[in-house]
Coordinates of C-alpha atoms in Angstrom, one line a residue:
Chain A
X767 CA -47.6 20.8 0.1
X768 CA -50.3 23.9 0.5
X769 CA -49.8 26.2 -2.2
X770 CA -46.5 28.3 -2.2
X771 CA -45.6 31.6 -4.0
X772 CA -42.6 33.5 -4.8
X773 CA -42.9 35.8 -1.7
X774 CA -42.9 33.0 0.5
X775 CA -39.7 30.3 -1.0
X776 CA -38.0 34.1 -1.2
X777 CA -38.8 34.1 2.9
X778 CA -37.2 30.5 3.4
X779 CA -34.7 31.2 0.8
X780 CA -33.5 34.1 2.9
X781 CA -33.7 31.8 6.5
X782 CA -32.1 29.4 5.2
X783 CA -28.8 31.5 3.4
X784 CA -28.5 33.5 6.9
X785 CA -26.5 30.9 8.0
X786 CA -24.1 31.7 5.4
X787 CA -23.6 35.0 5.9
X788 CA -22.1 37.8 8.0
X789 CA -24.5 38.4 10.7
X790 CA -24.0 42.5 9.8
X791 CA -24.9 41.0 6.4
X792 CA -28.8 42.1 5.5
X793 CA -30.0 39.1 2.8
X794 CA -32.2 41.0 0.2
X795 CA -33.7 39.8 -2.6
X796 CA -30.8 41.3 -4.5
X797 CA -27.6 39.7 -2.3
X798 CA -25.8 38.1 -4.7
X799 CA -25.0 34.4 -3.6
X800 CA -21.5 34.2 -4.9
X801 CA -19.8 37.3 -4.3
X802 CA -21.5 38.6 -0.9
X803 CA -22.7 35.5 0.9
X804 CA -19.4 33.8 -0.6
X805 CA -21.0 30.8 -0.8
X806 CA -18.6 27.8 -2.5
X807 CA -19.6 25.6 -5.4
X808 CA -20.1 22.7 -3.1
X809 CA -22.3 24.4 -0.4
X810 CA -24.2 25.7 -3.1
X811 CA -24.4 21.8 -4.3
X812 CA -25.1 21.0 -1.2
X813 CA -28.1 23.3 -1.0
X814 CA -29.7 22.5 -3.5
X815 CA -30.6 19.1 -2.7
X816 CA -31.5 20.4 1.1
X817 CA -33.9 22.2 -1.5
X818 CA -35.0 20.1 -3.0
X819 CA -35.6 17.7 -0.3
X820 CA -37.6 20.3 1.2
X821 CA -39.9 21.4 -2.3
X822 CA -39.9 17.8 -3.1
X823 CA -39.3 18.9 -6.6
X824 CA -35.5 18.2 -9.0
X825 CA -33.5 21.2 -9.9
X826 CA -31.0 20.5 -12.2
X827 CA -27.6 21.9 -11.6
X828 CA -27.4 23.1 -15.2
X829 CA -30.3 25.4 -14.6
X830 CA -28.2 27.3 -12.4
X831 CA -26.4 29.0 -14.7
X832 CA -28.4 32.4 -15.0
X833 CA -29.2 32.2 -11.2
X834 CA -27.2 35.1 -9.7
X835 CA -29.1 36.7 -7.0
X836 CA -31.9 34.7 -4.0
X837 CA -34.5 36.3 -6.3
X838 CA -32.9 34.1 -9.0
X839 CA -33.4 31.2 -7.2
X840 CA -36.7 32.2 -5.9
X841 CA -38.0 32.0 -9.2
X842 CA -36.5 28.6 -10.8
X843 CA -37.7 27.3 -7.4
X844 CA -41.2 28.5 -8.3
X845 CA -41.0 28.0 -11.9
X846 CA -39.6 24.3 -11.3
X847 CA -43.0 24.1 -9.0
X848 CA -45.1 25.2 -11.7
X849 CA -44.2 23.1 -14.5
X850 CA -44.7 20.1 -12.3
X851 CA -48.4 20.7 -11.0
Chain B
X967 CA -14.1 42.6 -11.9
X968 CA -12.5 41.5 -15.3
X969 CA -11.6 38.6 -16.8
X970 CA -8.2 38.7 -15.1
X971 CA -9.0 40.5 -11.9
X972 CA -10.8 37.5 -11.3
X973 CA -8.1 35.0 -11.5
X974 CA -5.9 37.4 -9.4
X975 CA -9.0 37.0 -6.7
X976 CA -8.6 33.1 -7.2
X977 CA -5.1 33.3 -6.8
X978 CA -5.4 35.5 -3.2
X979 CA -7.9 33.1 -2.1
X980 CA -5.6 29.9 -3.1
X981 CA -2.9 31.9 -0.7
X982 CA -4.7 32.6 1.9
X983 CA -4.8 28.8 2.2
X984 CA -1.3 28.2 1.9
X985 CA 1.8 29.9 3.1
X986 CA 3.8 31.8 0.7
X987 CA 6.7 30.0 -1.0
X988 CA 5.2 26.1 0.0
X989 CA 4.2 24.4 -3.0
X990 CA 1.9 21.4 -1.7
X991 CA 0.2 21.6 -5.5
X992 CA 2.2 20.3 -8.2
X993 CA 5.5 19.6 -6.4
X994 CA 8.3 18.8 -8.5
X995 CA 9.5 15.5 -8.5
X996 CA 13.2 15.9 -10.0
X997 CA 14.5 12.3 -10.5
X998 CA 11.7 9.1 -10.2
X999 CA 13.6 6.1 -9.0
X1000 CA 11.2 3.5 -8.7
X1001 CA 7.3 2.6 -8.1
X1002 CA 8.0 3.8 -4.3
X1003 CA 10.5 6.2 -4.3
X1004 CA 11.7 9.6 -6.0
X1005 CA 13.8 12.8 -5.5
X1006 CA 12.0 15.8 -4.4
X1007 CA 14.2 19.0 -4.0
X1008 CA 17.4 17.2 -2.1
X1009 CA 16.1 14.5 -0.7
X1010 CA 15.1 10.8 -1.4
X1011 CA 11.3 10.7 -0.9
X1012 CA 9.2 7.8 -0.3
X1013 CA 6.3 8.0 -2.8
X1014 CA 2.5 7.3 -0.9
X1015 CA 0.3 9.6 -3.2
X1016 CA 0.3 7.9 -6.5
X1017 CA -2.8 5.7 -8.4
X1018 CA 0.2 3.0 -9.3
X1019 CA -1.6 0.5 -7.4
X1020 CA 0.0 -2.2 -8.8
X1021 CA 3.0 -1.1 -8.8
X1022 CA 3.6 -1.6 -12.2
X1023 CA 5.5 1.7 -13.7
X1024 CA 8.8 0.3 -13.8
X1025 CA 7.7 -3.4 -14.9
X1026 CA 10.5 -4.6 -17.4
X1027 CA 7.9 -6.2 -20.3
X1028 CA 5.6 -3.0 -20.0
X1029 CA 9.1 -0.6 -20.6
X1030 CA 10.4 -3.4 -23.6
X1031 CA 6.9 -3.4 -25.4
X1032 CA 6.5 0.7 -24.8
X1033 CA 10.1 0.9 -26.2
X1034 CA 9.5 -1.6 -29.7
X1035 CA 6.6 0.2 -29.9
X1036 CA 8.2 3.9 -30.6
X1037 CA 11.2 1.9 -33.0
X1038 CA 8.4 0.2 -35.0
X1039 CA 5.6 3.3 -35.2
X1040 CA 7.1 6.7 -33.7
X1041 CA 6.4 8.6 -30.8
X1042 CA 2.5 10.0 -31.9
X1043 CA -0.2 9.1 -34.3
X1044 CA -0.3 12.9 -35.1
X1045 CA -4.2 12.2 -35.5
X1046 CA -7.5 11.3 -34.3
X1047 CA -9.1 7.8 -34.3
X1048 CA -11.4 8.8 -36.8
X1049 CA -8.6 10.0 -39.3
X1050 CA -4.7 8.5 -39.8
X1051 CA -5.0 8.2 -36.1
X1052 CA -6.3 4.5 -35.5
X1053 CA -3.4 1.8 -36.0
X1054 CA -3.9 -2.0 -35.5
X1055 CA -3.0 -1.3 -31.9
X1056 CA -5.8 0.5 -30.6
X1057 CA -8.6 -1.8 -32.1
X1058 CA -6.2 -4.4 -30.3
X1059 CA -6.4 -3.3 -26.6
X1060 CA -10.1 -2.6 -27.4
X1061 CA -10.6 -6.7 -28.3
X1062 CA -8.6 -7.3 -25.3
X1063 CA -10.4 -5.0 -23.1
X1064 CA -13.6 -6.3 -24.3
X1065 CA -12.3 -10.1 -23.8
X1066 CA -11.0 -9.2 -20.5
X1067 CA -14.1 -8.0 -19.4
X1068 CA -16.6 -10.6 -21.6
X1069 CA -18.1 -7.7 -23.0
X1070 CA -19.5 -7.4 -26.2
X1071 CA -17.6 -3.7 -27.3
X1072 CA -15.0 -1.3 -25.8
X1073 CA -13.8 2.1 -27.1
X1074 CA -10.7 3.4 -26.2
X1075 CA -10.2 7.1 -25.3
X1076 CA -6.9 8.7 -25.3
X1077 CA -7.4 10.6 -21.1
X1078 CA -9.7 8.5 -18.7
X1079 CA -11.2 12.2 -18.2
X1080 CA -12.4 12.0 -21.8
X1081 CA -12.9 8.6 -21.4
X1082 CA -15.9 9.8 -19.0
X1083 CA -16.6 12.6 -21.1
X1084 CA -17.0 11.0 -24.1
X1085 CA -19.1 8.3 -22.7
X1086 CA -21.5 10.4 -20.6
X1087 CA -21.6 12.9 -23.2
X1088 CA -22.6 10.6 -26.4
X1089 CA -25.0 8.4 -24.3
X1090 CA -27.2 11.9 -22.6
X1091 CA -28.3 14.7 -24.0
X1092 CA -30.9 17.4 -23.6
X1093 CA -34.3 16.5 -22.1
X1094 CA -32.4 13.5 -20.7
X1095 CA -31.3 13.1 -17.0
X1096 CA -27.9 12.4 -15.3
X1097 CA -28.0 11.0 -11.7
X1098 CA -25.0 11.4 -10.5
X1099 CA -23.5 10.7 -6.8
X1100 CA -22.3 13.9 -4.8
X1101 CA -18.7 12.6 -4.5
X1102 CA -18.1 12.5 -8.3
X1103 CA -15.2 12.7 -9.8
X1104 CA -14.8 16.3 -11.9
X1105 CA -14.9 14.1 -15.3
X1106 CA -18.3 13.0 -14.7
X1107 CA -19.1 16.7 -13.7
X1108 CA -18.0 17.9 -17.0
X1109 CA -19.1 15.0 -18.7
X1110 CA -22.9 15.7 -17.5
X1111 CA -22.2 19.5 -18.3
X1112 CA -20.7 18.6 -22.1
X1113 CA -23.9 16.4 -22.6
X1114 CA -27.0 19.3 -22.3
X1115 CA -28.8 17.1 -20.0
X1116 CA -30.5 17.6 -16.2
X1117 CA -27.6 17.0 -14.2
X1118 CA -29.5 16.2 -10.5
X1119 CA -26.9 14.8 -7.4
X1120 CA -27.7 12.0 -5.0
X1121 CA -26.4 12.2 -1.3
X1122 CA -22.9 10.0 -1.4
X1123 CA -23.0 6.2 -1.2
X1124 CA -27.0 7.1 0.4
X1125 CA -29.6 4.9 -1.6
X1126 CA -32.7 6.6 0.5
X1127 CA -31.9 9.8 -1.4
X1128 CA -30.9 8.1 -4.5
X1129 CA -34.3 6.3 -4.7
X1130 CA -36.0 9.5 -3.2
X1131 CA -34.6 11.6 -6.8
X1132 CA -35.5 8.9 -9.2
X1133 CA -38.9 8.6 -7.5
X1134 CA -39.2 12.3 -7.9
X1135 CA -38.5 11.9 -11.9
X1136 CA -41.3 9.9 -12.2
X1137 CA -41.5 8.7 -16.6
X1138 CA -37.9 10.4 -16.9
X1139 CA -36.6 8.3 -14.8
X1140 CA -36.4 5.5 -18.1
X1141 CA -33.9 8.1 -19.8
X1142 CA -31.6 8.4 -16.6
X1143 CA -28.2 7.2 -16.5
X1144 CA -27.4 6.8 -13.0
X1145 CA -23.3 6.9 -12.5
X1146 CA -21.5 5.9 -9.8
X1147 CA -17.5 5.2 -9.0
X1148 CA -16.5 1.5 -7.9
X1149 CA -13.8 3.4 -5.4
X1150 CA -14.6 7.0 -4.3
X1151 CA -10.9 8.7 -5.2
X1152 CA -11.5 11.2 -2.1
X1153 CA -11.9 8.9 0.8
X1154 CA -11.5 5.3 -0.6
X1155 CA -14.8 4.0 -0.4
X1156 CA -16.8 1.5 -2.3
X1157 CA -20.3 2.2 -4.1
X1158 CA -23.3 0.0 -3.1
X1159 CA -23.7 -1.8 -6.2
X1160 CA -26.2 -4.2 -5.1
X1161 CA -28.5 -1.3 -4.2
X1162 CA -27.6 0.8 -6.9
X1163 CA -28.3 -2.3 -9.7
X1164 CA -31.7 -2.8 -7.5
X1165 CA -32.7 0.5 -8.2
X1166 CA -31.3 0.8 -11.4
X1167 CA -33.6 -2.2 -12.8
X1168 CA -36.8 -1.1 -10.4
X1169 CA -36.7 2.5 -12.0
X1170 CA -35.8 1.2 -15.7
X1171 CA -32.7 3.4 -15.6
X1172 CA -29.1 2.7 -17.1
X1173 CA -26.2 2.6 -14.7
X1174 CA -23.1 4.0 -16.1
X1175 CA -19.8 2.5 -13.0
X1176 CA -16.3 4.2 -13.3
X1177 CA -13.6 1.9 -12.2
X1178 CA -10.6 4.5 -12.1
X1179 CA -9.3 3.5 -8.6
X1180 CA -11.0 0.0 -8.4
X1181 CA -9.2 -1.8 -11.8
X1182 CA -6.8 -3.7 -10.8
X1183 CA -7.9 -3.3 -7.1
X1184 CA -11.3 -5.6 -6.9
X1185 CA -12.2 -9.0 -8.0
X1186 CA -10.5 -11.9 -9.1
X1187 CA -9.2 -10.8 -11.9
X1188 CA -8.8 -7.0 -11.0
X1189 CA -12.0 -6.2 -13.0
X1190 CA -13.0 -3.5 -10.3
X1191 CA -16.0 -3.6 -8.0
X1192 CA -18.9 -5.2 -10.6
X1193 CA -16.6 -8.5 -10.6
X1194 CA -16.4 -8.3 -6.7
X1195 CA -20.1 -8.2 -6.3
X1196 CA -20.7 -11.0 -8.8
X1197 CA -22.8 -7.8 -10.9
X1198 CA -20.5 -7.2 -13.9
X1199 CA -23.3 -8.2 -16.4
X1200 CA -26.4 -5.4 -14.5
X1201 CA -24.1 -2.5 -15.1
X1202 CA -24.7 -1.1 -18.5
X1203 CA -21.4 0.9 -18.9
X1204 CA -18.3 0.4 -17.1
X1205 CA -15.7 3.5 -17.7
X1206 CA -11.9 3.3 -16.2
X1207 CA -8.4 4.8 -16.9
X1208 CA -5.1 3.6 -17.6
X1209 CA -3.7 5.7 -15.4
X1210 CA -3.8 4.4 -12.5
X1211 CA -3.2 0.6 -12.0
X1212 CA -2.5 0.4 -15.6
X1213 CA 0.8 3.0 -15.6
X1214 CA -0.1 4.7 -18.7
X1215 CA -2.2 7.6 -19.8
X1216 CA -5.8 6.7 -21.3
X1217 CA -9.4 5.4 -20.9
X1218 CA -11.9 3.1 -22.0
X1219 CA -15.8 2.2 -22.2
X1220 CA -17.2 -1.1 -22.0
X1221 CA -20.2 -2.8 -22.3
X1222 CA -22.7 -5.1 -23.5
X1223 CA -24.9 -2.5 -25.5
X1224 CA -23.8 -2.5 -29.2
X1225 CA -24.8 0.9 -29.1
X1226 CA -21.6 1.8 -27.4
X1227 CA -19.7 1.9 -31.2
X1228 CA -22.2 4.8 -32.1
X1229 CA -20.7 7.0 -29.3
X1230 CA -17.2 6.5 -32.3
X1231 CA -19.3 8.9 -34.3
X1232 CA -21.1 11.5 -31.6
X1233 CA -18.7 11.7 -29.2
X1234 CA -16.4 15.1 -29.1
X1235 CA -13.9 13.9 -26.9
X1236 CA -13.6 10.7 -29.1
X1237 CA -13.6 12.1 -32.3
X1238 CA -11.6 15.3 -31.8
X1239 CA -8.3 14.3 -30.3
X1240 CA -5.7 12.9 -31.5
X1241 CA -5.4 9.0 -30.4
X1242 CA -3.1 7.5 -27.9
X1243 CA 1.0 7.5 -28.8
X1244 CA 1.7 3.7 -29.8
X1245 CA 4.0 3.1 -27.1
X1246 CA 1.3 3.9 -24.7
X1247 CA -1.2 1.1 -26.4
X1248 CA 1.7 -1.4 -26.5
X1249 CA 2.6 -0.9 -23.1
X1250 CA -1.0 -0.5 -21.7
X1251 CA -1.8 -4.5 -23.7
X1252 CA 1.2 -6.0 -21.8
X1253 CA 0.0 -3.9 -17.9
X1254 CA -3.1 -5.4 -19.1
X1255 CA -2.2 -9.1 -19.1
X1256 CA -0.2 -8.3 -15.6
X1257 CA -3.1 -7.1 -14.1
X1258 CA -5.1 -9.4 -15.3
X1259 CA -2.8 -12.2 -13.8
X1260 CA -1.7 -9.9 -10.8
X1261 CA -3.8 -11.7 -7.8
X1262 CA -0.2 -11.5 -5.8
X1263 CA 0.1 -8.2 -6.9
X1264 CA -3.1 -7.3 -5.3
X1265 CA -2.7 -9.3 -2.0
X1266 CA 0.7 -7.5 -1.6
X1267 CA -1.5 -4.1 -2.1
X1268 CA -4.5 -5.2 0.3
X1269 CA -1.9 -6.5 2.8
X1270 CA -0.4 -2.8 2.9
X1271 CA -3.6 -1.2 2.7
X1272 CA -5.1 -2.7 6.0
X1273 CA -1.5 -2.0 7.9
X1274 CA -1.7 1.4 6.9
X1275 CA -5.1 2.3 7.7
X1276 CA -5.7 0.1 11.0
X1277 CA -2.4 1.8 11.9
X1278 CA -4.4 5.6 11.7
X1279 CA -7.2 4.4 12.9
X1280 CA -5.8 2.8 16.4
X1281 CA -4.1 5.9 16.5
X1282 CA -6.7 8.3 16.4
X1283 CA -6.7 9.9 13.3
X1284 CA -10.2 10.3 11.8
X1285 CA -9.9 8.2 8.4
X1286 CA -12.5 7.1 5.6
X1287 CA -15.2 4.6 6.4
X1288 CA -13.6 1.3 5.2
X1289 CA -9.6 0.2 4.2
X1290 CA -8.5 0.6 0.8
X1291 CA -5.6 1.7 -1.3
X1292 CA -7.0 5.0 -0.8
X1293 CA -6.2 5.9 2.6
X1294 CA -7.5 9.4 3.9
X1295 CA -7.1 11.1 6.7
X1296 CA -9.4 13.4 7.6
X1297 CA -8.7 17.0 9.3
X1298 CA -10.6 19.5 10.3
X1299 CA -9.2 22.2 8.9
X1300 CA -6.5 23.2 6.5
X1301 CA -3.9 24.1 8.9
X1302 CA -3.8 21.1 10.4
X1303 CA -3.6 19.1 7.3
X1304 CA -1.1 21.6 5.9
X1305 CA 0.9 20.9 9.1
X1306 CA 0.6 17.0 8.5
X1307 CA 1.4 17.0 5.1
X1308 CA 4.6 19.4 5.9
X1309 CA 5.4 16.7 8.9
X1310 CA 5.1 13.8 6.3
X1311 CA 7.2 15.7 3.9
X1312 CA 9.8 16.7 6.3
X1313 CA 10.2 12.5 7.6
X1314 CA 10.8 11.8 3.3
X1315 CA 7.4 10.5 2.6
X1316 CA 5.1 12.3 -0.3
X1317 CA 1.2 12.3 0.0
X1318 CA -1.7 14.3 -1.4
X1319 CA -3.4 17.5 0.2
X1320 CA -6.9 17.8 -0.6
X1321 CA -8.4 21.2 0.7
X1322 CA -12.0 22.3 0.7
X1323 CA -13.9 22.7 -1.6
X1324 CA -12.1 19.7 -3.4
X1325 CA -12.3 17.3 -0.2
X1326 CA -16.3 16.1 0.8
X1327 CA -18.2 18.6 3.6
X1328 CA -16.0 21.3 4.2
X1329 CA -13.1 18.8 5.5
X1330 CA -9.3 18.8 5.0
X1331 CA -7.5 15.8 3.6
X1332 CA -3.9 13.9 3.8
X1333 CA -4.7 11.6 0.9
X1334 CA -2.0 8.5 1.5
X1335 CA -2.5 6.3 -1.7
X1336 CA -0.4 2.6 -0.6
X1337 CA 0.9 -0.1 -3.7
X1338 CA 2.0 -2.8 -4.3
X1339 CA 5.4 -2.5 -4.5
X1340 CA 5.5 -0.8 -0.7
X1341 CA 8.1 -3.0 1.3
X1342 CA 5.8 -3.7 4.8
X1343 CA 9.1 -2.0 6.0
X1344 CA 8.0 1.3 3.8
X1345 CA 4.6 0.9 5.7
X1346 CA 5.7 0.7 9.1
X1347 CA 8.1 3.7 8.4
X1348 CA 4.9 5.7 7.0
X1349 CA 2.9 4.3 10.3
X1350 CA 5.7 6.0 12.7
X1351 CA 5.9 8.9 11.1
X1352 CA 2.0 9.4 11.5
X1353 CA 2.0 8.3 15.4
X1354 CA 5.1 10.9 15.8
X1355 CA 2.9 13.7 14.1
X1356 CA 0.0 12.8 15.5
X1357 CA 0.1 14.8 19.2
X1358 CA 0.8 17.9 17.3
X1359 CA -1.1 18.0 14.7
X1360 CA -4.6 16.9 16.6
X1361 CA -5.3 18.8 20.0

């Protein structure tokens, strides 16, 4: 896979979670993936591995602990990416 | 929100699922006459959403040895195996557990949810990885979370995906346990074992099998789905309950690694609760021996199995992809399950409701689970009461 930064898995990240969300619903870096895209545990399960699938890379549901917002994501995505160059 | 507004948010949630005043979760059962039938408010109910597969609850040697057993040692052990808690009883079922299934060690647990978190949580820990299929049970879930390691999901029953994560591990893919159920309780299908053992011994990993639903169920002797592929000695850890087929309350870990007995001395869920009650051990050894000798037992069960869920299918309900004693039936939204398990209800038979996100991809499911001791008379009553629902409940 070309090179990928944060600005750009933030871009997908924010494609990809529309589909969650009330279409009056603007998805900022700052939405918060529980409480305003109401997303359930198991779609966000379910998500991950579409994730990962897509980064070819693991992310281990216990890292998911601090992520809050898509900017949380964005950056264990990226860090995750990192660490495995 | 606080600590409690947050269960009141839970709770408004959980209603807006339900109707107010109907109690589909944790429905009383007033009076429990035998393995198929029970009072429910009024009325008699015909029981089809229990794990008594075997039909064993009300067997007359398990009731006689469960009773001795409270004369001769008293209701509890008061204490954990690793205190005043471990009588001659408990090593006992662990030899015959370990005879049973020609394995080299067993430890019993006093839940089969600690059973898996014991296991999973003394055999993994940080920097290690847990492979784990989507559809797993909660106790592997918490198991994985207990144990510090990298808990990563494979798509259910879809060895592509499992292959495609344990390639992507590359090196950690040797410290992996891989854990998969030998009957999925959701929708009463079986794990790929062959495949799974494949890649198991391609990638160097250790395959951890729970057998909840499947003891008693699969194989010759009722060992669970390792004996029915002819595999029992490439899984590494086999986990099960004796709740289900067995009719009491407990787990247990086998295998063929010595190292198991070390998990006696790392293992929270092992070492910090008090061990089973001796009338459960006692009556767990005798439902052991019946199951173990119980090939009528699960002919009667297969028989019922395949009448109920050929039945649904030629009818038109959606159900799981292969016949089992776990027969589901799979709606597309709550409301229509609600209004199916309400129907069942109202025509005296008792199943499970499984709403999202409990039941697999957003579906809603009427979880029938058939025994051995259903008359094909009980079937057939279940089967008409399904075809009668059936025009209203699917449009």
């Amino acid at each position: 896979m070309a090179e990928i930064n944060q600005e750009d898995i933030l871009h997908l990240l924010s494609q990809r979670l529309a589909s969650f969300a009330n279409p009056e619903l603007e998805i900022t870096p700052e939405t918060n993936l529980i409480t305003q895209l109401a997303i359930d545990s198991i779609k966000l399960l379910n998500l991950i591995m579409e994730l990962e699938d897509h980064f070819d890379i693991s992310i281990p549901l216990n890292a998911l602990t601090d992520v809050l917002t898509v900017r949380d994501l964005a950056n264990l995505i990226y860090r995750i990416m990192s660490d495995s160059k | 929100m606080n600590l409690l507004e947050k269960l009141d948010a839970a709770a408004a949630a959980r209603k807006a699922q339900l109707p107010t005043g109907l109690s589909a979760f944790g429905i009383p059962i007033e009076e429990i006459y035998s393995p198929t039938e029970a009072r429910i408010g009024e009325r008699r109910i015909l029981l089809l959403g229990t794990n008594n597969y075997l039909g064993l609850s009300f067997s007359p040697e398990c009731r006689k040895a469960a009773h001795e057993a409270i004369d001769k040692e008293g209701t509890g052990t008061t204490g954990s195996r690793m205190a005043n808690g471990n009588y001659s009883g408990h090593r006992a079922l662990e030899m015959e557990f370990a005879d049973f299934y020609h394995c080299r060690s067993c430890i019993v647990f006093t839940t089969g949810y600690q059973a898996n978190l014991g296991t999973i949580s003394g055999l993994i820990g940080a920097g290690d990885v847990a492979l784990i299929d989507g559809d797993s049970h909660a106790s592997i879930y918490d198991g994985c979370i207990l144990s510090g390691a990298d808990i990563i999901r494979f798509r259910h029953n879809d060895m592509a995906d499992l292959e495609k994560r344990l390639r992507r591990l590359g090196d950690r893919s040797k410290n992996t346990l891989i854990i998969a159920e030998g009957i999925y309780s959701m929708l009463g299908d079986q794990a790929p074992l062959a495949e799974i053992v494949s890649l198991k011994n391609a990638y160097n990993s250790i395959l951890l099998l729970d057998e909840a639903h499947s003891l008693g169920v699969l194989g010759e002797t009722g060992q669970g789905l390792a004996e029915k592929t002819g595999l029992i000695n490439q899984v590494d850890f086999i986990t099960g309950t004796f709740s289900k087929s067995l009719c009491g309350i407990g787990g247990y870990c086998v295998s063929n690694h010595l190292q198991l007995d070390q998990l006696r001395y790392v293992s929270h869920p092992y070492i910090f609760t008090a061990s089973p009650s001796p009338s459960t051990i006692a009556a767990t050894r005798v439902a052991l021996r019946l199951l173990r000798d119980g090939s009528k037992l699960r002919e009667q069960l297969w028989r019922n199995a395949r009448q109920l869920y050929s039945h649904l299918k030629m009818i038109g309900f959606q159900v799981g992809p292969e016949p089992g004693p776990v027969v589901a039936t799979i709606l597309d939204n709550p409301q229509q399950a609600l209004a199916l398990w309400n129907g069942l209800l109202e025509n005296g038979i008792y199943v499970n409701l499984i709403l999202p996100p409990a039941a697999p991809e957003g579906k809603s499911l009427v979880r029938c689970s058939v025994n051995a001791a259903h008359t094909s008379e009980q079937i057939e009553h279940v089967c008409q009461a399904f075809s009668k629902l059936h025009s209203s409940i699917i449009q």
